[in-house]
mmCIF file of C-alpha atoms in Angstrom:
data_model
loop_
_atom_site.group_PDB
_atom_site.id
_atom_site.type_symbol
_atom_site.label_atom_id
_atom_site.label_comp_id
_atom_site.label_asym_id
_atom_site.label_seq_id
_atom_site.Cartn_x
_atom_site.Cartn_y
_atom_site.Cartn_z
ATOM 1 C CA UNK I 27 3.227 -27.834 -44.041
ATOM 2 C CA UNK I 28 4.975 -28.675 -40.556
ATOM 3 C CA UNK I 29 2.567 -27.313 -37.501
ATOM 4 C CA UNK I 30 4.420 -25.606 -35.137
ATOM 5 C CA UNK I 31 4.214 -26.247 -31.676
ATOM 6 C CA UNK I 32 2.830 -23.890 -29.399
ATOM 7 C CA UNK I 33 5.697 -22.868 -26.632
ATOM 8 C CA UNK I 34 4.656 -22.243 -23.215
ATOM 9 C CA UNK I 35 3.874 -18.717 -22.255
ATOM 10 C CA UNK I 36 6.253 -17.900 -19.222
ATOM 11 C CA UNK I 37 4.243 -15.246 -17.117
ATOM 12 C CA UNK I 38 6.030 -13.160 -15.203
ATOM 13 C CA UNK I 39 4.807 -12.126 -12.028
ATOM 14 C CA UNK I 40 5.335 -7.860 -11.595
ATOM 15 C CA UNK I 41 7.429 -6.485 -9.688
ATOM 16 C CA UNK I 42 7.055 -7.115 -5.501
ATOM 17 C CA UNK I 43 4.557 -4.632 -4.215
ATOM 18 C CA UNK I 44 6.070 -1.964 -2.034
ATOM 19 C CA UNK I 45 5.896 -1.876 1.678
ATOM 20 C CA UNK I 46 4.123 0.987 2.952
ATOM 21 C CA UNK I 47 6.431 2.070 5.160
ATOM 22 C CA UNK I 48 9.527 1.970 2.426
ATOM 23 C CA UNK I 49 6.988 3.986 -0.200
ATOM 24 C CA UNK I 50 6.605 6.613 2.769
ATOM 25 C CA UNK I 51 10.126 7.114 3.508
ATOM 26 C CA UNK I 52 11.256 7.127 -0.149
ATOM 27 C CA UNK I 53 8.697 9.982 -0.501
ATOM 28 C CA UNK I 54 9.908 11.647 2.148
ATOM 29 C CA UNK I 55 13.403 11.817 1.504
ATOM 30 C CA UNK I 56 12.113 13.298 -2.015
ATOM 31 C CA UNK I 57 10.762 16.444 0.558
ATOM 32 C CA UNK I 58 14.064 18.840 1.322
ATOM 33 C CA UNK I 59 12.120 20.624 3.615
ATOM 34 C CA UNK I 60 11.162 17.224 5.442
ATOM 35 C CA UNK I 61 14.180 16.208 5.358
ATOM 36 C CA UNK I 62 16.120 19.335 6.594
ATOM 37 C CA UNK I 63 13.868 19.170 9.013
ATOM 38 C CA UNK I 64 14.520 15.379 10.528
ATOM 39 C CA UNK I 65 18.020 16.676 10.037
ATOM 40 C CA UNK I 66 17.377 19.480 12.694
ATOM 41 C CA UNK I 67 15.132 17.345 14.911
ATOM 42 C CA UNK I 68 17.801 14.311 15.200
ATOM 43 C CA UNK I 69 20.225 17.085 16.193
ATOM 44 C CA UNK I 70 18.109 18.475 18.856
ATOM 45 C CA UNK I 71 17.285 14.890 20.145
ATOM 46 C CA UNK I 72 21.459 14.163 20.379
ATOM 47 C CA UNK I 73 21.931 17.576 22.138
ATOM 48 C CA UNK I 74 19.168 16.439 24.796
ATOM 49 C CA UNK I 75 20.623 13.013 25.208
ATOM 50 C CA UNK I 76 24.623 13.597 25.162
ATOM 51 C CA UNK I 77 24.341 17.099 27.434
ATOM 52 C CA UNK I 78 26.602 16.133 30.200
ATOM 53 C CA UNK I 79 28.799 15.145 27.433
ATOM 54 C CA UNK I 80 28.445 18.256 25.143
ATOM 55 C CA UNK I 81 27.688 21.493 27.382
ATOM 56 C CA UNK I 82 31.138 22.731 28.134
ATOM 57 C CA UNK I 83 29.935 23.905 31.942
ATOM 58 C CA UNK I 84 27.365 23.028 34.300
ATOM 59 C CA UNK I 85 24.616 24.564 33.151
ATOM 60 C CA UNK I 86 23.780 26.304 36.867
ATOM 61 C CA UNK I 87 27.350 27.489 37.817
ATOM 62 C CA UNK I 88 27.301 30.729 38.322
ATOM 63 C CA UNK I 89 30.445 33.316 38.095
ATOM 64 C CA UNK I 90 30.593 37.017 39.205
ATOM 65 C CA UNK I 91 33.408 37.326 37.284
ATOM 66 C CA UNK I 92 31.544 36.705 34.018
ATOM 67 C CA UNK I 93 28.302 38.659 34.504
ATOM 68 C CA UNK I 94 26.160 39.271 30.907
ATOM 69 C CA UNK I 95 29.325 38.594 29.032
ATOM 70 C CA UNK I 96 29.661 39.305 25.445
ATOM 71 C CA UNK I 97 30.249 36.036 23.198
ATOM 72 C CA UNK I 98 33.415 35.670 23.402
ATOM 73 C CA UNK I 99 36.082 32.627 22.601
ATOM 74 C CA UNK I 100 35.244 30.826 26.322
ATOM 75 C CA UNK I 101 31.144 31.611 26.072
ATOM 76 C CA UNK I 102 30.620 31.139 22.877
ATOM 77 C CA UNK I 103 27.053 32.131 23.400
ATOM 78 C CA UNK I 104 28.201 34.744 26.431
ATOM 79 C CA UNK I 105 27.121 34.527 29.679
ATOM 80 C CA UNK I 106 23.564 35.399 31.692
ATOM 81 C CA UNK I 107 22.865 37.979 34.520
ATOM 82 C CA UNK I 108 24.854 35.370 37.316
ATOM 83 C CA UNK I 109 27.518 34.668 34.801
ATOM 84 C CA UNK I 110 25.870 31.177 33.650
ATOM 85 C CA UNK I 111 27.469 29.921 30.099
ATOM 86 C CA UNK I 112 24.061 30.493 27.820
ATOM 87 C CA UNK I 113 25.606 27.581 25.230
ATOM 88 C CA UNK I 114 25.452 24.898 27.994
ATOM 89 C CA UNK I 115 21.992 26.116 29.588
ATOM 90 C CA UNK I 116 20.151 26.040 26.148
ATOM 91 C CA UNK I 117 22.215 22.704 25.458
ATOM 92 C CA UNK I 118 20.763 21.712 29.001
ATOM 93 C CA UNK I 119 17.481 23.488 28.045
ATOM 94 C CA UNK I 120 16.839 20.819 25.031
ATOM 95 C CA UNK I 121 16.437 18.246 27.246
ATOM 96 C CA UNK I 122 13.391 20.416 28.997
ATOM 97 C CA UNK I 123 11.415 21.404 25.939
ATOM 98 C CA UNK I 124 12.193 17.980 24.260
ATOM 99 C CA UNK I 125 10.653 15.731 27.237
ATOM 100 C CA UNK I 126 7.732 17.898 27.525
ATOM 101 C CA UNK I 127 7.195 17.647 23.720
ATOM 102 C CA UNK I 128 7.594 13.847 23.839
ATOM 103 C CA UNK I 129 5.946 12.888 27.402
ATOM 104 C CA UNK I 130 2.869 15.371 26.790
ATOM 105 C CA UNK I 131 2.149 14.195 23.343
ATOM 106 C CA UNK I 132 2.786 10.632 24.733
ATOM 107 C CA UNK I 133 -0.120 11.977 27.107
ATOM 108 C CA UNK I 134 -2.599 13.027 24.249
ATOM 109 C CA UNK I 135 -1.995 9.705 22.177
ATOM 110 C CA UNK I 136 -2.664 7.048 25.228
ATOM 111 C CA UNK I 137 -5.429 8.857 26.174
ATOM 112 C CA UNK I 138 -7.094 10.521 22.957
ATOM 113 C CA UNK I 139 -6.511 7.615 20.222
ATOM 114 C CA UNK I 140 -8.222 4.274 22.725
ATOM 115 C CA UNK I 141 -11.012 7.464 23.849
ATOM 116 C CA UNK I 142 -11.697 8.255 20.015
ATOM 117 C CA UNK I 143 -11.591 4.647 18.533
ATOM 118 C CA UNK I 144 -14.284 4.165 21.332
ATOM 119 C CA UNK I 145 -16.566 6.847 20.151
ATOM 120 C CA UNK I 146 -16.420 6.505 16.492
ATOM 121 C CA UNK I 147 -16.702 2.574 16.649
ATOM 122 C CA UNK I 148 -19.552 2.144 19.259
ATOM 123 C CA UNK I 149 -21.747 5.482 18.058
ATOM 124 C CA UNK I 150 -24.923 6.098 19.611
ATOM 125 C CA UNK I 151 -24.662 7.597 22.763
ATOM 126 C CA UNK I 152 -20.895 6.792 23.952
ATOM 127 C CA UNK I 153 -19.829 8.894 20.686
ATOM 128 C CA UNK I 154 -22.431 12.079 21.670
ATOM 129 C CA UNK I 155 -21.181 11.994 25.677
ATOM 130 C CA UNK I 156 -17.164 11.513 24.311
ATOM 131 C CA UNK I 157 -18.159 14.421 21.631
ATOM 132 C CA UNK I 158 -20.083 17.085 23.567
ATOM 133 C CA UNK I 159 -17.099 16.753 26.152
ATOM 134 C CA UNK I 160 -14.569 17.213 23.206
ATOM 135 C CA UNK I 161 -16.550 20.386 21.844
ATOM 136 C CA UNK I 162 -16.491 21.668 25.432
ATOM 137 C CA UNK I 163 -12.508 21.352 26.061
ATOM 138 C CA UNK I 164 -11.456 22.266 22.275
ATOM 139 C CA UNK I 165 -13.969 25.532 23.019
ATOM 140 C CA UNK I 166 -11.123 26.911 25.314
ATOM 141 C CA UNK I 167 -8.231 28.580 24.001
ATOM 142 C CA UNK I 168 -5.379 25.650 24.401
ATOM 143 C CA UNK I 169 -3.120 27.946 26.019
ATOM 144 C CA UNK I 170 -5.291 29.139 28.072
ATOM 145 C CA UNK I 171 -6.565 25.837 29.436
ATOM 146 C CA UNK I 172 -3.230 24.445 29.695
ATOM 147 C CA UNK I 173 -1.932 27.417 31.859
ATOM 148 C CA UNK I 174 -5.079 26.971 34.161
ATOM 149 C CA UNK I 175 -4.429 23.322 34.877
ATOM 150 C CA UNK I 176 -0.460 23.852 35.478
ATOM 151 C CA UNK I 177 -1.328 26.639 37.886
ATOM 152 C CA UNK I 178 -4.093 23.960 39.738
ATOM 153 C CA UNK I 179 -1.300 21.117 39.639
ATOM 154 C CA UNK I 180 1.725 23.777 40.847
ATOM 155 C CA UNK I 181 4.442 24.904 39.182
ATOM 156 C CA UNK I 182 7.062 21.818 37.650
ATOM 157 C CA UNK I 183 8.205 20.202 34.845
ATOM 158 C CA UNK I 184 5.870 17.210 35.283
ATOM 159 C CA UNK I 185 2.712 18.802 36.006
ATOM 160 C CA UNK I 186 3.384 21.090 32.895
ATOM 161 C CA UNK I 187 3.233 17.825 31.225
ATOM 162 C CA UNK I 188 0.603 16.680 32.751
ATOM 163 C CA UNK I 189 -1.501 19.888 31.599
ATOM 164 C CA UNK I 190 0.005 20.553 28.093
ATOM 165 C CA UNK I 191 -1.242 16.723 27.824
ATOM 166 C CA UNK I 192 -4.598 16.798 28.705
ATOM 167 C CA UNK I 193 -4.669 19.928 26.620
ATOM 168 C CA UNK I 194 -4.061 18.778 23.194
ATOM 169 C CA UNK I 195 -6.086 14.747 24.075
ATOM 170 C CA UNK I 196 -9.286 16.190 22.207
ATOM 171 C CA UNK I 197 -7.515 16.437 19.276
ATOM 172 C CA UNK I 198 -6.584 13.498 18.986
ATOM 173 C CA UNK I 199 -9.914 12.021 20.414
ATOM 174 C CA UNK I 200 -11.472 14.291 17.444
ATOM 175 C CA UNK I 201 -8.889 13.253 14.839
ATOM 176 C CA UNK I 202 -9.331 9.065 15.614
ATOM 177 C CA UNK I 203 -13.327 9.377 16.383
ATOM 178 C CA UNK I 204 -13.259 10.795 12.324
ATOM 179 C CA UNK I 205 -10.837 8.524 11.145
ATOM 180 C CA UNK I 206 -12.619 5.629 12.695
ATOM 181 C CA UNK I 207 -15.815 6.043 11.431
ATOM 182 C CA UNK I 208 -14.335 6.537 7.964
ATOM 183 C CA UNK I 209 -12.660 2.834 8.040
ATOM 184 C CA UNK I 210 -15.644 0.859 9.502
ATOM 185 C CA UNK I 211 -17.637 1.148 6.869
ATOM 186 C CA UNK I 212 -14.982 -0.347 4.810
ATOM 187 C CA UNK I 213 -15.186 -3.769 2.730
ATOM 188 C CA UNK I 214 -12.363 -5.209 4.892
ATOM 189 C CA UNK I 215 -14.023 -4.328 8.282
ATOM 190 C CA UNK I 216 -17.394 -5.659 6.619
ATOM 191 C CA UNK I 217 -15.525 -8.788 5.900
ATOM 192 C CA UNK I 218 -13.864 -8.987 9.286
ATOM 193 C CA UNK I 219 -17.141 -8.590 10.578
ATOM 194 C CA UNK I 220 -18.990 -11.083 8.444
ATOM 195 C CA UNK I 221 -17.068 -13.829 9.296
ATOM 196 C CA UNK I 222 -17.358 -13.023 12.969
ATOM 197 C CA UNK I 223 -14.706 -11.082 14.705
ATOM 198 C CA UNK I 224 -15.377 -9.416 17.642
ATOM 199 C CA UNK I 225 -15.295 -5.953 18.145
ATOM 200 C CA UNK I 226 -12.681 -5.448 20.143
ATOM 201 C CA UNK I 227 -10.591 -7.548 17.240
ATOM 202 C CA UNK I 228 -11.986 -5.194 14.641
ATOM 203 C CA UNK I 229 -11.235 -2.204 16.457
ATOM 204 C CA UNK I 230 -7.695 -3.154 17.154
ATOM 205 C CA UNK I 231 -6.186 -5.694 14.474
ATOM 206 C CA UNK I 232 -8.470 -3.966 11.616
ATOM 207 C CA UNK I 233 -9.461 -0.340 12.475
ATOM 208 C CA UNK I 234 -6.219 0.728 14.215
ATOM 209 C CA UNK I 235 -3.407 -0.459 11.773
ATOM 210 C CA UNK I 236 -5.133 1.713 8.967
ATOM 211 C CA UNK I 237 -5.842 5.220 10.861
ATOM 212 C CA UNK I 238 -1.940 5.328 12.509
ATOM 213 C CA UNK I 239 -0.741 7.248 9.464
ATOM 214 C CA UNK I 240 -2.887 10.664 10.317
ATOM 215 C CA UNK I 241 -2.192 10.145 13.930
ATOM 216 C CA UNK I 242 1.890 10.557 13.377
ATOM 217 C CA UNK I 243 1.502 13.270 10.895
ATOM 218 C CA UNK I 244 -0.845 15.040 13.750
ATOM 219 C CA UNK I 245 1.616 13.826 16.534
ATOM 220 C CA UNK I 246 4.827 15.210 14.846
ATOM 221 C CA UNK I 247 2.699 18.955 14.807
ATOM 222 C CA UNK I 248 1.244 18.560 18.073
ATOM 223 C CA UNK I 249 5.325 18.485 19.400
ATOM 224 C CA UNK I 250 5.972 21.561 17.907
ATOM 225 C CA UNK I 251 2.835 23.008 19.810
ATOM 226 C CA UNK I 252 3.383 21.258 23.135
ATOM 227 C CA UNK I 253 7.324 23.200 22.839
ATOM 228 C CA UNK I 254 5.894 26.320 22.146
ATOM 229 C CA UNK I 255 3.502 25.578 25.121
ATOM 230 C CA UNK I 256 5.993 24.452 28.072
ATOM 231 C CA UNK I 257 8.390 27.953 26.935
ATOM 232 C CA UNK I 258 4.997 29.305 27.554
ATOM 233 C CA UNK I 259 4.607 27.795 30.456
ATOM 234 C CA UNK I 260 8.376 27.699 31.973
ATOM 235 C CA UNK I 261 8.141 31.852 31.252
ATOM 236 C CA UNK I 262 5.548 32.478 33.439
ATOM 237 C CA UNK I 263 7.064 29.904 35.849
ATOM 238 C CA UNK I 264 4.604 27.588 35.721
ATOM 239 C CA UNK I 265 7.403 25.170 34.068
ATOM 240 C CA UNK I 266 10.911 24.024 34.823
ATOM 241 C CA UNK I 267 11.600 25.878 37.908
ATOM 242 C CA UNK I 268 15.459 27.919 38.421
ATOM 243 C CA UNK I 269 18.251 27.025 38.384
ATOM 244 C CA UNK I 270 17.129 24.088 36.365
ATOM 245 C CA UNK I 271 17.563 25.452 32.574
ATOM 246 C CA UNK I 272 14.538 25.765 30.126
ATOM 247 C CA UNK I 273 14.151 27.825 27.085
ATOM 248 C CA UNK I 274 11.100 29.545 28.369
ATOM 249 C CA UNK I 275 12.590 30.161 31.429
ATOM 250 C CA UNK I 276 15.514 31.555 30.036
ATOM 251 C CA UNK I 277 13.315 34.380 28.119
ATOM 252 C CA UNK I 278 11.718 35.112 30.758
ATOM 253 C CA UNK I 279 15.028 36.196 33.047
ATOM 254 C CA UNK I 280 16.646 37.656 29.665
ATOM 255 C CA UNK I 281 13.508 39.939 29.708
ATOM 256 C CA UNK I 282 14.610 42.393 32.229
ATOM 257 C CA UNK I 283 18.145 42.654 30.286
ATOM 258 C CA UNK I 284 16.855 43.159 26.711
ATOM 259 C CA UNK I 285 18.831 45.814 26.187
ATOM 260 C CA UNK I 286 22.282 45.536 27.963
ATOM 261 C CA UNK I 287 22.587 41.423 27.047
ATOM 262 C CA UNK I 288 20.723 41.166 24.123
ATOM 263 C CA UNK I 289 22.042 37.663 23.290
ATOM 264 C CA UNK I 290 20.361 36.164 26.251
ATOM 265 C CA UNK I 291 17.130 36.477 24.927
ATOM 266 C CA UNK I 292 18.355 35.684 21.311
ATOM 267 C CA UNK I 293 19.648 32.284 21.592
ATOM 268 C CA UNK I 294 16.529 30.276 23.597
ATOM 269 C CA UNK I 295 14.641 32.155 21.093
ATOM 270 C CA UNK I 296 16.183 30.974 18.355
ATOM 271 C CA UNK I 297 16.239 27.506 19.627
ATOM 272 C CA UNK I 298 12.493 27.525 20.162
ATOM 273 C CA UNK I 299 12.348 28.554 16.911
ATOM 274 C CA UNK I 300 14.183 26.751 15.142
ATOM 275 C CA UNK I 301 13.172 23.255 16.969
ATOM 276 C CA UNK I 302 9.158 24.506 16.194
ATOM 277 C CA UNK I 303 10.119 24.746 12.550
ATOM 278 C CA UNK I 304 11.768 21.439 11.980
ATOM 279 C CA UNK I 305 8.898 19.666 13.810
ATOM 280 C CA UNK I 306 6.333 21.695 11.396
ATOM 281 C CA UNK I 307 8.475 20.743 8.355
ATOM 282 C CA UNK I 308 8.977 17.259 9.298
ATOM 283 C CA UNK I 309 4.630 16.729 9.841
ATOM 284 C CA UNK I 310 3.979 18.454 6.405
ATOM 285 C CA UNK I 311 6.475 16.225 4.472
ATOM 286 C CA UNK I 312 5.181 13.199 6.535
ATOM 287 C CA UNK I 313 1.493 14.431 5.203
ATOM 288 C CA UNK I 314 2.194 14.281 1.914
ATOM 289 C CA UNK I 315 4.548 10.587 2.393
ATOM 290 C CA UNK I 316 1.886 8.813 3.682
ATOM 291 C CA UNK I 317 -0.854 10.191 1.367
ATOM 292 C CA UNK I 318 -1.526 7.387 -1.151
ATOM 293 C CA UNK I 319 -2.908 10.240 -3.729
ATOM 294 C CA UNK I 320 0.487 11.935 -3.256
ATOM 295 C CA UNK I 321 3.311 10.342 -5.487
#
């Protein structure tokens, strides 16, 4: 009887793991409503940025001639109550809502996420002074607060930043003091720790990396609230000041024509709308992409 000889076992290694970031957007694009809305929000974005390029007038011309015209084959949109092309001012308009969407949520992040990593790493009495001043702020109404600190800064663009910013920090301060505390009791922090890090290391190159995927999905929402804030804002003129076009701004002069020009009220509406939504959609698909019990 011939023994026969034992081949080697080739083991084959499984297949590469994932990145996170390519598992997240292949979930995503499995959302239509997340999707649909990127779609939207990538269109609003290339409005803002290629205006000049896209409105076909200058947003604050004015013509007697055309006076709350009708949609018609030149205004595709019609015209306002100084015979301004509606199309180009909520083209125009994008740009408005957009920035203060971007800039004051820029705001919230820089300030909130460093503010809330401090608190819920440190503890003891840095996290009760940072919380009792986050309970106080998040106790006011946040348009209510907001419209209290534009009217103390004066009425722009900037300082409605400014204000819708400040507004919506103690969420996130809230959102990264949680999340923080969560991750440092963690084996990896223990081991980061243990073999002696510092903390400012820890916080940063350990504690940071792993909480960034509820801060977007909170940050994507929190545009949608900042728009609806500076058309809040811009109606009661506390905003983007006239002739300068803004959605809110645009409601509120459309106001006193409601019923002669009813598509000058329609349109910014619709825009503010419709921009709100996509935002909305786009943070509840990115939820559920970057949710490791979601498949």
């Amino acid at each position: 009887m011939t023994a026969t000889a034992l081949e080697p076992v080739t083991v084959t290694s499984g297949a590469r793991e994932e990145n996170p970031w390519a598992r997240a957007w292949r979930r995503l694009k499995r959302r239509k409503g997340a999707m649909v809305g990127l779609v939207i929000v990538v269109l609003f974005v290339l409005l803002a940025m290629f205006a000049p390029l896209i409105a076909p007038y200058d947003p604050t011309a004015t013509s007697w001639s055309a006076v709350r015209k009708p949609p018609t084959w030149a205004h595709w949109l019609g015209t306002d109550e100084v015979g301004r092309d509606v199309l180009s001012r909520v083209i125009f308009g994008a740009r408005a809502s957009l920035s203060a969407g971007l800039v004051s949520v820029g705001i919230a992040v820089g300030v909130g996420v460093p503010v809330g990593l401090l608190a819920g790493y440190a503890g003891g009495w840095i996290d009760s002074v940072i919380s009792r001043m986050v309970d106080a702020m998040l106790a006011i109404p946040f348009l209510i607060l907001a419209i209290t600190l534009a009217a103390f800064l004066g009425p722009s663009l900037s300082n409605a930043m400014i204000a819708i910013g400040v507004t919506a920090t103690p969420v996130f301060v809230r959102l990264t003091r949680g999340q923080t505390i969560s991750a440092k009791v963690e084996d990896y922090v223990e081991a980061a720790r243990a073999v002696g890090n510092p903390r400012l290391r820890i916080a940063l190159r350990h504690i940071l990396p792993n909480i960034v995927s509820p801060l977007l999905v909170q940050a994507s929402l929190a545009i949608a609230g900042a728009i609806i804030a500076e058309a809040a804002l811009s109606f009661l003129g506390l905003g983007q000041q006239p002739p300068a076009p803004s959605w809110g701004s645009m409601l509120n002069s459309a106001q006193r024509f409601i019923a002669q020009a009813p598509w000058m009220a329609f349109w910014p509406g619709f825009a503010i709308f419709l921009a709100v939504l996509s935002f909305n959609l786009l943070g509840d698909g990115l939820r559920d992409a970057l949710d490791p019990r979601h498949r």
